[in-house]
Structures are given as C-alpha cells and as structure tokens.
PDB file of C-alpha atoms in Angstrom:
ATOM      1  CA  MET A   1       4.250  33.586  82.687  1.00  0.00           C
ATOM      2  CA  SER A   2       5.322  35.947  79.955  1.00  0.00           C
ATOM      3  CA  VAL A   3       5.806  39.820  80.216  1.00  0.00           C
ATOM      4  CA  ARG A   4       2.702  40.124  78.212  1.00  0.00           C
ATOM      5  CA  SER A   5       0.448  38.762  80.474  1.00  0.00           C
ATOM      6  CA  LEU A   6       1.626  40.743  83.547  1.00  0.00           C
ATOM      7  CA  ARG A   7       0.118  43.691  81.596  1.00  0.00           C
ATOM      8  CA  PRO A   8      -3.241  44.836  82.787  1.00  0.00           C
ATOM      9  CA  ALA A   9      -6.234  44.972  79.966  1.00  0.00           C
ATOM     10  CA  ARG A  10      -6.671  47.930  78.236  1.00  0.00           C
ATOM     11  CA  ARG A  11      -9.820  49.968  79.481  1.00  0.00           C
ATOM     12  CA  GLY A  12     -11.668  53.014  77.175  1.00  0.00           C
ATOM     13  CA  PRO A  13     -10.856  56.442  78.437  1.00  0.00           C
ATOM     14  CA  ARG A  14     -11.969  57.946  81.505  1.00  0.00           C
ATOM     15  CA  PRO A  15     -14.194  60.766  81.473  1.00  0.00           C
ATOM     16  CA  VAL A  16     -12.906  64.160  82.348  1.00  0.00           C
ATOM     17  CA  ALA A  17     -14.792  65.986  84.846  1.00  0.00           C
ATOM     18  CA  ALA A  18     -15.491  69.778  83.934  1.00  0.00           C
ATOM     19  CA  VAL A  19     -13.224  71.968  86.231  1.00  0.00           C
ATOM     20  CA  PRO A  20     -14.601  75.394  86.734  1.00  0.00           C
ATOM     21  CA  VAL A  21     -12.430  78.572  85.328  1.00  0.00           C
ATOM     22  CA  ALA A  22     -11.856  79.943  88.555  1.00  0.00           C
ATOM     23  CA  ALA A  23     -10.436  76.798  90.392  1.00  0.00           C
ATOM     24  CA  LEU A  24      -7.963  76.483  87.299  1.00  0.00           C
ATOM     25  CA  LEU A  25      -6.535  80.133  88.137  1.00  0.00           C
ATOM     26  CA  VAL A  26      -6.296  79.200  91.731  1.00  0.00           C
ATOM     27  CA  THR A  27      -4.230  75.982  90.999  1.00  0.00           C
ATOM     28  CA  GLY A  28      -1.974  78.054  88.752  1.00  0.00           C
ATOM     29  CA  LEU A  29      -0.994  80.494  91.496  1.00  0.00           C
ATOM     30  CA  LEU A  30      -0.106  77.476  94.012  1.00  0.00           C
ATOM     31  CA  LEU A  31       2.018  75.813  91.234  1.00  0.00           C
ATOM     32  CA  THR A  32       3.871  79.015  90.461  1.00  0.00           C
ATOM     33  CA  GLY A  33       4.105  79.861  94.170  1.00  0.00           C
ATOM     34  CA  CYS A  34       5.824  76.468  94.910  1.00  0.00           C
ATOM     35  CA  ALA A  35       8.291  76.852  91.970  1.00  0.00           C
ATOM     36  CA  GLY A  36       9.327  80.311  93.453  1.00  0.00           C
ATOM     37  CA  THR A  37      10.267  78.539  96.436  1.00  0.00           C
ATOM     38  CA  ALA A  38      12.242  75.641  95.363  1.00  0.00           C
ATOM     39  CA  ASP A  39      15.721  76.622  96.044  1.00  0.00           C
ATOM     40  CA  THR A  40      14.488  77.888  99.828  1.00  0.00           C
ATOM     41  CA  ALA A  41      15.817  75.896 102.417  1.00  0.00           C
ATOM     42  CA  ASP A  42      12.437  74.447 103.833  1.00  0.00           C
ATOM     43  CA  ASN A  43      12.142  72.465  99.967  1.00  0.00           C
ATOM     44  CA  VAL A  44      15.314  71.729  98.666  1.00  0.00           C
ATOM     45  CA  GLY A  45      15.996  68.239  99.316  1.00  0.00           C
ATOM     46  CA  SER A  46      13.721  67.096 101.882  1.00  0.00           C
ATOM     47  CA  ALA A  47      13.162  63.693 101.824  1.00  0.00           C
ATOM     48  CA  PRO A  48       9.907  61.763 103.045  1.00  0.00           C
ATOM     49  CA  GLY A  49       9.595  62.131 106.679  1.00  0.00           C
ATOM     50  CA  GLY A  50      11.627  65.595 106.999  1.00  0.00           C
ATOM     51  CA  THR A  51      15.099  64.073 106.275  1.00  0.00           C
ATOM     52  CA  ALA A  52      17.275  66.382 104.747  1.00  0.00           C
ATOM     53  CA  THR A  53      18.838  65.101 101.520  1.00  0.00           C
ATOM     54  CA  GLY A  54      20.653  68.437 100.053  1.00  0.00           C
ATOM     55  CA  SER A  55      24.199  69.788 100.705  1.00  0.00           C
ATOM     56  CA  PRO A  56      25.429  70.566 104.338  1.00  0.00           C
ATOM     57  CA  ASP A  57      25.461  73.943 103.842  1.00  0.00           C
ATOM     58  CA  THR A  58      21.330  73.903 102.850  1.00  0.00           C
ATOM     59  CA  ALA A  59      20.923  71.532 105.973  1.00  0.00           C
ATOM     60  CA  ALA A  60      22.793  73.789 108.094  1.00  0.00           C
ATOM     61  CA  SER A  61      20.391  76.885 107.046  1.00  0.00           C
ATOM     62  CA  GLU A  62      17.337  74.905 108.434  1.00  0.00           C
ATOM     63  CA  SER A  63      18.855  75.684 111.913  1.00  0.00           C
ATOM     64  CA  PRO A  64      16.335  77.647 114.455  1.00  0.00           C
ATOM     65  CA  ALA A  65      16.000  81.032 113.896  1.00  0.00           C
ATOM     66  CA  GLY A  66      18.934  82.965 116.125  1.00  0.00           C
ATOM     67  CA  ALA A  67      21.184  80.021 116.232  1.00  0.00           C
ATOM     68  CA  SER A  68      24.641  80.207 115.534  1.00  0.00           C
ATOM     69  CA  ALA A  69      27.399  77.834 114.592  1.00  0.00           C
ATOM     70  CA  PRO A  70      29.980  76.606 117.757  1.00  0.00           C
ATOM     71  CA  GLU A  71      33.008  78.289 118.204  1.00  0.00           C
ATOM     72  CA  PRO A  72      35.546  76.170 117.024  1.00  0.00           C
ATOM     73  CA  GLN A  73      38.052  74.672 119.970  1.00  0.00           C
ATOM     74  CA  THR A  74      41.600  76.187 119.995  1.00  0.00           C
ATOM     75  CA  VAL A  75      43.986  73.722 121.335  1.00  0.00           C
ATOM     76  CA  GLU A  76      46.725  75.327 123.624  1.00  0.00           C
ATOM     77  CA  PRO A  77      49.811  73.591 123.356  1.00  0.00           C
ATOM     78  CA  GLN A  78      51.344  71.743 126.029  1.00  0.00           C
ATOM     79  CA  GLU A  79      54.317  73.032 128.107  1.00  0.00           C
ATOM     80  CA  ILE A  80      56.972  71.054 129.793  1.00  0.00           C
ATOM     81  CA  SER A  81      56.521  71.269 133.478  1.00  0.00           C
ATOM     82  CA  GLY A  82      58.759  73.176 135.356  1.00  0.00           C
ATOM     83  CA  LEU A  83      60.096  75.396 132.830  1.00  0.00           C
ATOM     84  CA  GLY A  84      60.011  78.933 133.042  1.00  0.00           C
ATOM     85  CA  PRO A  85      59.201  81.570 130.255  1.00  0.00           C
ATOM     86  CA  GLU A  86      63.097  82.302 130.373  1.00  0.00           C
ATOM     87  CA  THR A  87      64.287  78.832 129.823  1.00  0.00           C
ATOM     88  CA  ARG A  88      61.569  78.270 127.573  1.00  0.00           C
ATOM     89  CA  ALA A  89      62.280  80.934 125.477  1.00  0.00           C
ATOM     90  CA  ARG A  90      66.010  79.433 124.947  1.00  0.00           C
ATOM     91  CA  ILE A  91      64.633  76.205 123.208  1.00  0.00           C
ATOM     92  CA  PRO A  92      64.447  76.598 119.542  1.00  0.00           C
ATOM     93  CA  GLU A  93      61.339  76.536 117.650  1.00  0.00           C
ATOM     94  CA  THR A  94      62.788  73.923 115.454  1.00  0.00           C
ATOM     95  CA  THR A  95      63.571  71.667 118.488  1.00  0.00           C
ATOM     96  CA  GLY A  96      61.502  68.547 118.739  1.00  0.00           C
ATOM     97  CA  GLN A  97      63.227  66.754 121.328  1.00  0.00           C
ATOM     98  CA  ALA A  98      64.370  67.818 124.975  1.00  0.00           C
ATOM     99  CA  VAL A  99      66.322  65.799 127.779  1.00  0.00           C
ATOM    100  CA  VAL A 100      65.542  67.653 131.036  1.00  0.00           C
ATOM    101  CA  VAL A 101      68.210  67.209 133.579  1.00  0.00           C
ATOM    102  CA  ARG A 102      66.606  68.896 136.688  1.00  0.00           C
ATOM    103  CA  GLY A 103      68.441  68.954 139.976  1.00  0.00           C
ATOM    104  CA  ALA A 104      67.273  69.142 143.614  1.00  0.00           C
ATOM    105  CA  ASP A 105      68.889  72.409 144.436  1.00  0.00           C
ATOM    106  CA  MET A 106      72.104  74.706 143.550  1.00  0.00           C
ATOM    107  CA  ASP A 107      74.297  72.437 145.347  1.00  0.00           C
ATOM    108  CA  SER A 108      72.984  69.428 144.674  1.00  0.00           C
ATOM    109  CA  ASP A 109      74.817  66.742 143.085  1.00  0.00           C
ATOM    110  CA  SER A 110      71.960  64.370 141.967  1.00  0.00           C
ATOM    111  CA  SER A 111      69.383  65.008 139.716  1.00  0.00           C
ATOM    112  CA  VAL A 112      66.473  63.659 137.668  1.00  0.00           C
ATOM    113  CA  VAL A 113      66.380  63.326 133.881  1.00  0.00           C
ATOM    114  CA  MET A 114      63.003  63.032 131.730  1.00  0.00           C
ATOM    115  CA  LEU A 115      62.852  63.005 128.060  1.00  0.00           C
ATOM    116  CA  TYR A 116      60.189  65.193 125.998  1.00  0.00           C
ATOM    117  CA  GLU A 117      59.419  65.284 122.559  1.00  0.00           C
ATOM    118  CA  ARG A 118      57.119  68.159 120.714  1.00  0.00           C
ATOM    119  CA  ASP A 119      53.976  67.775 118.665  1.00  0.00           C
ATOM    120  CA  PRO A 120      53.526  70.677 116.253  1.00  0.00           C
ATOM    121  CA  VAL A 121      49.884  70.869 117.478  1.00  0.00           C
ATOM    122  CA  THR A 122      49.645  69.553 120.911  1.00  0.00           C
ATOM    123  CA  GLY A 123      52.873  70.684 122.283  1.00  0.00           C
ATOM    124  CA  TRP A 124      55.322  68.710 124.486  1.00  0.00           C
ATOM    125  CA  ARG A 125      54.861  65.361 126.121  1.00  0.00           C
ATOM    126  CA  ARG A 126      56.884  63.335 128.226  1.00  0.00           C
ATOM    127  CA  ILE A 127      58.191  59.972 126.582  1.00  0.00           C
ATOM    128  CA  SER A 128      60.277  58.575 129.234  1.00  0.00           C
ATOM    129  CA  ASP A 129      59.851  58.008 133.120  1.00  0.00           C
ATOM    130  CA  ARG A 130      62.117  59.380 135.814  1.00  0.00           C
ATOM    131  CA  TRP A 131      65.494  58.632 135.490  1.00  0.00           C
ATOM    132  CA  PRO A 132      68.192  59.261 138.183  1.00  0.00           C
ATOM    133  CA  ALA A 133      71.414  61.035 137.691  1.00  0.00           C
ATOM    134  CA  HIS A 134      74.413  62.096 138.832  1.00  0.00           C
ATOM    135  CA  ASN A 135      75.764  66.027 138.271  1.00  0.00           C
ATOM    136  CA  ALA A 136      78.800  67.918 139.352  1.00  0.00           C
ATOM    137  CA  ARG A 137      79.646  67.485 142.788  1.00  0.00           C
ATOM    138  CA  GLU A 138      79.206  71.212 143.629  1.00  0.00           C
ATOM    139  CA  GLY A 139      76.193  71.284 142.076  1.00  0.00           C
ATOM    140  CA  TRP A 140      75.117  73.658 139.309  1.00  0.00           C
ATOM    141  CA  THR A 141      76.145  77.241 138.176  1.00  0.00           C
ATOM    142  CA  ASP A 142      75.576  79.792 135.115  1.00  0.00           C
ATOM    143  CA  ASP A 143      79.122  80.904 135.100  1.00  0.00           C
ATOM    144  CA  HIS A 144      80.619  77.469 134.492  1.00  0.00           C
ATOM    145  CA  VAL A 145      84.933  78.041 134.575  1.00  0.00           C
ATOM    146  CA  GLU A 146      87.282  75.414 134.275  1.00  0.00           C
ATOM    147  CA  GLY A 147      87.781  73.002 137.572  1.00  0.00           C
ATOM    148  CA  ASP A 148      84.762  75.051 139.349  1.00  0.00           C
ATOM    149  CA  LEU A 149      82.883  71.215 139.622  1.00  0.00           C
ATOM    150  CA  ARG A 150      79.679  72.679 138.728  1.00  0.00           C
ATOM    151  CA  SER A 151      77.531  71.705 135.855  1.00  0.00           C
ATOM    152  CA  PRO A 152      76.563  74.550 133.711  1.00  0.00           C
ATOM    153  CA  ILE A 153      72.860  75.617 133.713  1.00  0.00           C
ATOM    154  CA  GLY A 154      71.089  76.118 130.143  1.00  0.00           C
ATOM    155  CA  VAL A 155      69.846  75.054 126.946  1.00  0.00           C
ATOM    156  CA  PHE A 156      72.630  73.204 124.693  1.00  0.00           C
ATOM    157  CA  ASP A 157      72.366  71.172 121.791  1.00  0.00           C
ATOM    158  CA  LEU A 158      72.768  67.515 121.269  1.00  0.00           C
ATOM    159  CA  THR A 159      74.833  66.540 118.132  1.00  0.00           C
ATOM    160  CA  ASP A 160      77.276  64.074 118.511  1.00  0.00           C
ATOM    161  CA  ALA A 161      77.761  60.800 120.199  1.00  0.00           C
ATOM    162  CA  GLY A 162      80.347  58.375 120.669  1.00  0.00           C
ATOM    163  CA  GLY A 163      81.498  55.707 123.430  1.00  0.00           C
ATOM    164  CA  LYS A 164      84.250  52.766 123.956  1.00  0.00           C
ATOM    165  CA  LEU A 165      81.499  50.326 123.039  1.00  0.00           C
ATOM    166  CA  PRO A 166      80.216  49.722 119.562  1.00  0.00           C
ATOM    167  CA  ASP A 167      77.247  51.712 118.703  1.00  0.00           C
ATOM    168  CA  PRO A 168      74.102  50.661 120.118  1.00  0.00           C
ATOM    169  CA  GLY A 169      71.711  51.919 117.249  1.00  0.00           C
ATOM    170  CA  SER A 170      72.550  55.818 117.880  1.00  0.00           C
ATOM    171  CA  LYS A 171      70.732  58.443 115.212  1.00  0.00           C
ATOM    172  CA  LEU A 172      73.394  60.478 116.242  1.00  0.00           C
ATOM    173  CA  PRO A 173      76.852  60.552 114.556  1.00  0.00           C
ATOM    174  CA  TYR A 174      78.840  57.973 116.468  1.00  0.00           C
ATOM    175  CA  ASP A 175      82.802  57.941 117.499  1.00  0.00           C
ATOM    176  CA  ARG A 176      83.892  54.703 118.543  1.00  0.00           C
ATOM    177  CA  GLY A 177      87.375  54.684 119.960  1.00  0.00           C
ATOM    178  CA  ARG A 178      89.714  53.363 122.610  1.00  0.00           C
ATOM    179  CA  ALA A 179      90.379  56.918 123.592  1.00  0.00           C
ATOM    180  CA  PHE A 180      87.097  56.850 125.486  1.00  0.00           C
ATOM    181  CA  GLU A 181      88.837  55.292 128.345  1.00  0.00           C
ATOM    182  CA  ALA A 182      87.985  56.386 131.909  1.00  0.00           C
ATOM    183  CA  GLU A 183      90.593  55.150 134.612  1.00  0.00           C
ATOM    184  CA  GLY A 184      90.758  55.955 138.659  1.00  0.00           C
ATOM    185  CA  THR A 185      87.958  56.232 141.092  1.00  0.00           C
ATOM    186  CA  GLY A 186      85.567  59.184 141.333  1.00  0.00           C
ATOM    187  CA  PHE A 187      84.786  61.484 144.309  1.00  0.00           C
ATOM    188  CA  GLU A 188      83.331  58.767 146.787  1.00  0.00           C
ATOM    189  CA  GLY A 189      85.939  55.917 145.923  1.00  0.00           C
ATOM    190  CA  GLU A 190      84.266  54.443 143.303  1.00  0.00           C
ATOM    191  CA  SER A 191      85.667  52.996 139.933  1.00  0.00           C
ATOM    192  CA  LEU A 192      85.451  54.929 137.094  1.00  0.00           C
ATOM    193  CA  GLU A 193      85.962  52.083 134.620  1.00  0.00           C
ATOM    194  CA  GLY A 194      83.091  52.040 132.037  1.00  0.00           C
ATOM    195  CA  THR A 195      82.172  55.370 132.270  1.00  0.00           C
ATOM    196  CA  PHE A 196      82.424  56.669 128.674  1.00  0.00           C
ATOM    197  CA  ASP A 197      81.291  53.343 127.463  1.00  0.00           C
ATOM    198  CA  TYR A 198      78.682  55.570 125.908  1.00  0.00           C
ATOM    199  CA  VAL A 199      78.552  59.653 125.635  1.00  0.00           C
ATOM    200  CA  ILE A 200      76.752  62.077 124.119  1.00  0.00           C
ATOM    201  CA  ALA A 201      78.505  65.375 123.553  1.00  0.00           C
ATOM    202  CA  ILE A 202      76.971  68.246 125.448  1.00  0.00           C
ATOM    203  CA  ASN A 203      77.407  71.678 123.000  1.00  0.00           C
ATOM    204  CA  TYR A 204      78.637  73.511 125.542  1.00  0.00           C
ATOM    205  CA  ASN A 205      81.598  75.467 124.886  1.00  0.00           C
ATOM    206  CA  ARG A 206      82.766  72.772 121.809  1.00  0.00           C
ATOM    207  CA  VAL A 207      82.438  72.761 118.140  1.00  0.00           C
ATOM    208  CA  PRO A 208      79.090  70.848 116.931  1.00  0.00           C
ATOM    209  CA  GLY A 209      79.601  68.075 114.589  1.00  0.00           C
ATOM    210  CA  THR A 210      82.459  66.919 115.818  1.00  0.00           C
ATOM    211  CA  SER A 211      83.654  64.031 117.946  1.00  0.00           C
ATOM    212  CA  PRO A 212      83.084  64.210 121.345  1.00  0.00           C
ATOM    213  CA  LEU A 213      87.119  63.850 121.878  1.00  0.00           C
ATOM    214  CA  ASP A 214      87.523  67.000 120.185  1.00  0.00           C
ATOM    215  CA  TRP A 215      89.134  69.741 122.581  1.00  0.00           C
ATOM    216  CA  THR A 216      88.415  72.965 120.864  1.00  0.00           C
ATOM    217  CA  ARG A 217      86.952  75.397 123.100  1.00  0.00           C
ATOM    218  CA  PRO A 218      85.437  78.217 121.124  1.00  0.00           C
ATOM    219  CA  LEU A 219      84.766  80.441 124.456  1.00  0.00           C
ATOM    220  CA  GLY A 220      88.574  79.763 125.596  1.00  0.00           C
ATOM    221  CA  GLN A 221      89.997  76.999 128.227  1.00  0.00           C
ATOM    222  CA  GLU A 222      89.300  79.048 131.197  1.00  0.00           C
ATOM    223  CA  LYS A 223      85.483  78.478 130.518  1.00  0.00           C
ATOM    224  CA  GLY A 224      85.585  74.324 130.480  1.00  0.00           C
ATOM    225  CA  GLY A 225      84.143  71.947 128.308  1.00  0.00           C
ATOM    226  CA  GLY A 226      83.880  68.341 127.689  1.00  0.00           C
ATOM    227  CA  ILE A 227      80.581  68.204 129.201  1.00  0.00           C
ATOM    228  CA  TRP A 228      79.080  64.654 128.225  1.00  0.00           C
ATOM    229  CA  LEU A 229      75.847  62.713 129.332  1.00  0.00           C
ATOM    230  CA  HIS A 230      77.733  59.355 130.301  1.00  0.00           C
ATOM    231  CA  VAL A 231      77.334  56.553 131.938  1.00  0.00           C
ATOM    232  CA  ASP A 232      77.082  56.651 135.556  1.00  0.00           C
ATOM    233  CA  HIS A 233      79.671  55.409 137.873  1.00  0.00           C
ATOM    234  CA  GLY A 234      77.643  55.681 141.042  1.00  0.00           C
ATOM    235  CA  GLY A 235      79.017  59.007 142.420  1.00  0.00           C
ATOM    236  CA  PRO A 236      79.178  62.927 141.363  1.00  0.00           C
ATOM    237  CA  THR A 237      80.969  64.091 138.246  1.00  0.00           C
ATOM    238  CA  GLN A 238      83.423  67.017 137.615  1.00  0.00           C
ATOM    239  CA  GLY A 239      80.917  68.740 135.382  1.00  0.00           C
ATOM    240  CA  CYS A 240      79.162  65.993 133.049  1.00  0.00           C
ATOM    241  CA  VAL A 241      75.150  64.409 133.795  1.00  0.00           C
ATOM    242  CA  ALA A 242      75.599  60.809 134.463  1.00  0.00           C
ATOM    243  CA  LEU A 243      72.991  58.132 133.523  1.00  0.00           C
ATOM    244  CA  PRO A 244      72.512  54.340 134.155  1.00  0.00           C
ATOM    245  CA  ARG A 245      74.224  52.587 131.503  1.00  0.00           C
ATOM    246  CA  TRP A 246      70.953  51.112 129.982  1.00  0.00           C
ATOM    247  CA  ARG A 247      69.642  54.543 129.916  1.00  0.00           C
ATOM    248  CA  MET A 248      72.209  55.686 127.975  1.00  0.00           C
ATOM    249  CA  ARG A 249      71.569  53.261 125.256  1.00  0.00           C
ATOM    250  CA  GLU A 250      67.874  53.973 125.419  1.00  0.00           C
ATOM    251  CA  LEU A 251      68.698  57.519 124.922  1.00  0.00           C
ATOM    252  CA  LEU A 252      71.367  57.076 122.192  1.00  0.00           C
ATOM    253  CA  ARG A 253      68.645  54.935 120.077  1.00  0.00           C
ATOM    254  CA  THR A 254      65.836  57.774 120.555  1.00  0.00           C
ATOM    255  CA  LEU A 255      67.390  61.104 119.928  1.00  0.00           C
ATOM    256  CA  ASP A 256      67.022  61.947 116.431  1.00  0.00           C
ATOM    257  CA  PRO A 257      69.210  64.577 114.433  1.00  0.00           C
ATOM    258  CA  ALA A 258      66.035  65.242 112.306  1.00  0.00           C
ATOM    259  CA  LYS A 259      64.387  66.538 115.529  1.00  0.00           C
ATOM    260  CA  ARG A 260      67.329  68.587 116.578  1.00  0.00           C
ATOM    261  CA  PRO A 261      67.568  67.397 120.151  1.00  0.00           C
ATOM    262  CA  VAL A 262      68.420  69.894 123.427  1.00  0.00           C
ATOM    263  CA  VAL A 263      69.389  69.225 127.017  1.00  0.00           C
ATOM    264  CA  VAL A 264      67.553  71.488 128.995  1.00  0.00           C
ATOM    265  CA  MET A 265      69.766  71.576 132.440  1.00  0.00           C
ATOM    266  CA  GLY A 266      70.214  73.119 135.628  1.00  0.00           C
ATOM    267  CA  ASP A 267      68.691  73.202 139.110  1.00  0.00           C
ATOM    268  CA  ALA A 268      65.105  73.013 139.684  1.00  0.00           C
ATOM    269  CA  ALA A 269      64.865  77.101 140.854  1.00  0.00           C
ATOM    270  CA  SER A 270      66.746  77.956 137.826  1.00  0.00           C
ATOM    271  CA  LEU A 271      64.632  76.268 135.193  1.00  0.00           C
ATOM    272  CA  SER A 272      61.223  77.703 136.339  1.00  0.00           C
ATOM    273  CA  LEU A 273      62.853  81.071 135.678  1.00  0.00           C
TER     274      LEU A 273
END
C-alpha cells in the first residue's frame, strides 16, 4: 500500500460560525490569564494525571502550605567503648587505628586487647574480637620507672616492628635479626623461647623510626623502656604486653603507618577517665 493511499480525501472548507464580540473578549482575557501564570508551581511541568515533570525545585514548591523540608540528620561519631574524655583527648585526630589494651584492675597482670579503626564520618568501630593478653606482673602505673614491673598507662604511637622470624607481611618497618632472642624462664617458670619472634615497639621513652632494638632513652634510663607488644609466653611480663603468636602476626599485617596507629593501654579505671 502506498503512502498516498493513507491520506484522507480532501474536502471543501468548513463554514465558520459567527462568534459574538463579547465572547471573543472573554476568551482573550482567559488566554492572557494563563500566560500570566505559566511559570507558577501549579502550571509548570504538569503532565496528564497531575504528575510533575518539572525540576526538583519546582516539585518541592507544590508542597502543602505551611509544610517545611525535613531537618538533615546529623551523625554522631562513635567513640571507643570504655574510654573517658581525658584518654580520648590523647588520641591524635590524625589517628585511624587504635590497639586498646584494657587491664582488669591496677594490679592485674592479665588484660584484653581489641583493635579499632576510625571512619571520618561514623567514628570508631571495633574490627577484632577480644584477644587475651598479659601485661606486667605488678599491673599498671602512670609513672613508670625502671624495674617497677608495671606497664605504663597512656596513649603511645606504634611506628616500628621486628622479630627473630621473617617478616609475616608487616606494613610497619620490620627489622629482622638474631638479636631478638629471649632466653630463660618467666615469672611462673614458663619458657621465654620465641617471645620476641614478632614484636611491635611501643613508643614509650624511645626514638620513633628506629629498630625496636635501639636502646636510646630520651626521658633517661631511670624511666625505663623497651616496652613492646610481643608473643605471649604464658605468664606476666616485666612491662610489655604479650599476645598469642597468631594475633601478633595478624596485628603486624593490619597496622598501617598511613593510619598512624597508636596503642591505648592501662587498667580499666584509668582508661575511663
């Protein structure tokens, strides 16, 4: 079938009915009124059936009189559970990872370790379960001195690692060497062999950016030093925090220098301040 055959047959012009002048004037006023309201909310972008097809701003103006836009929701950043305002204030704003070591009480040699990461918007979230650990035999102190057999309370940077065994994939600088040797027995007669297979130096009275074996003591020798996270030997330490071997490997693979990790350590009461 050709296109020409689809066209309707031409017919003669239809007669135009006469329209009174008054009716024309009224029609003109109505047309003028529509043109004058063409940019109002009730007329712009409305599709058949009342569906708005205009911009979001136009659609919003169609809200009932007196209605207001909902208030934006504010997100309160989450804090690390159990830490008080003084302890939180010691954590640098640039820190994105925190190893929290919480002792049962001031004189306890056992503790629990948990790893946290911080999101700029939502705050801190725990990314590990509760790891059992040991700390110094006599517990904790906020004024550590050489030989007191207490672990120092505070917030300290974690910048350097090492050990006797090969690097398990540490993101922190890792110094491997035979000098990471532990000999003898612990306070409960347990063997210390393998204690320093993996270590992370806690930046208490030491120079950051050096091997954990660097014995420089900026605060003086009397303030002690050599405080590490290391492999648990099954008993209390002289001042360090000791974790199960596989937890140390996990920690070494997780701590990221770009997130400026810290350790937050102490007894529960002190950390709650």
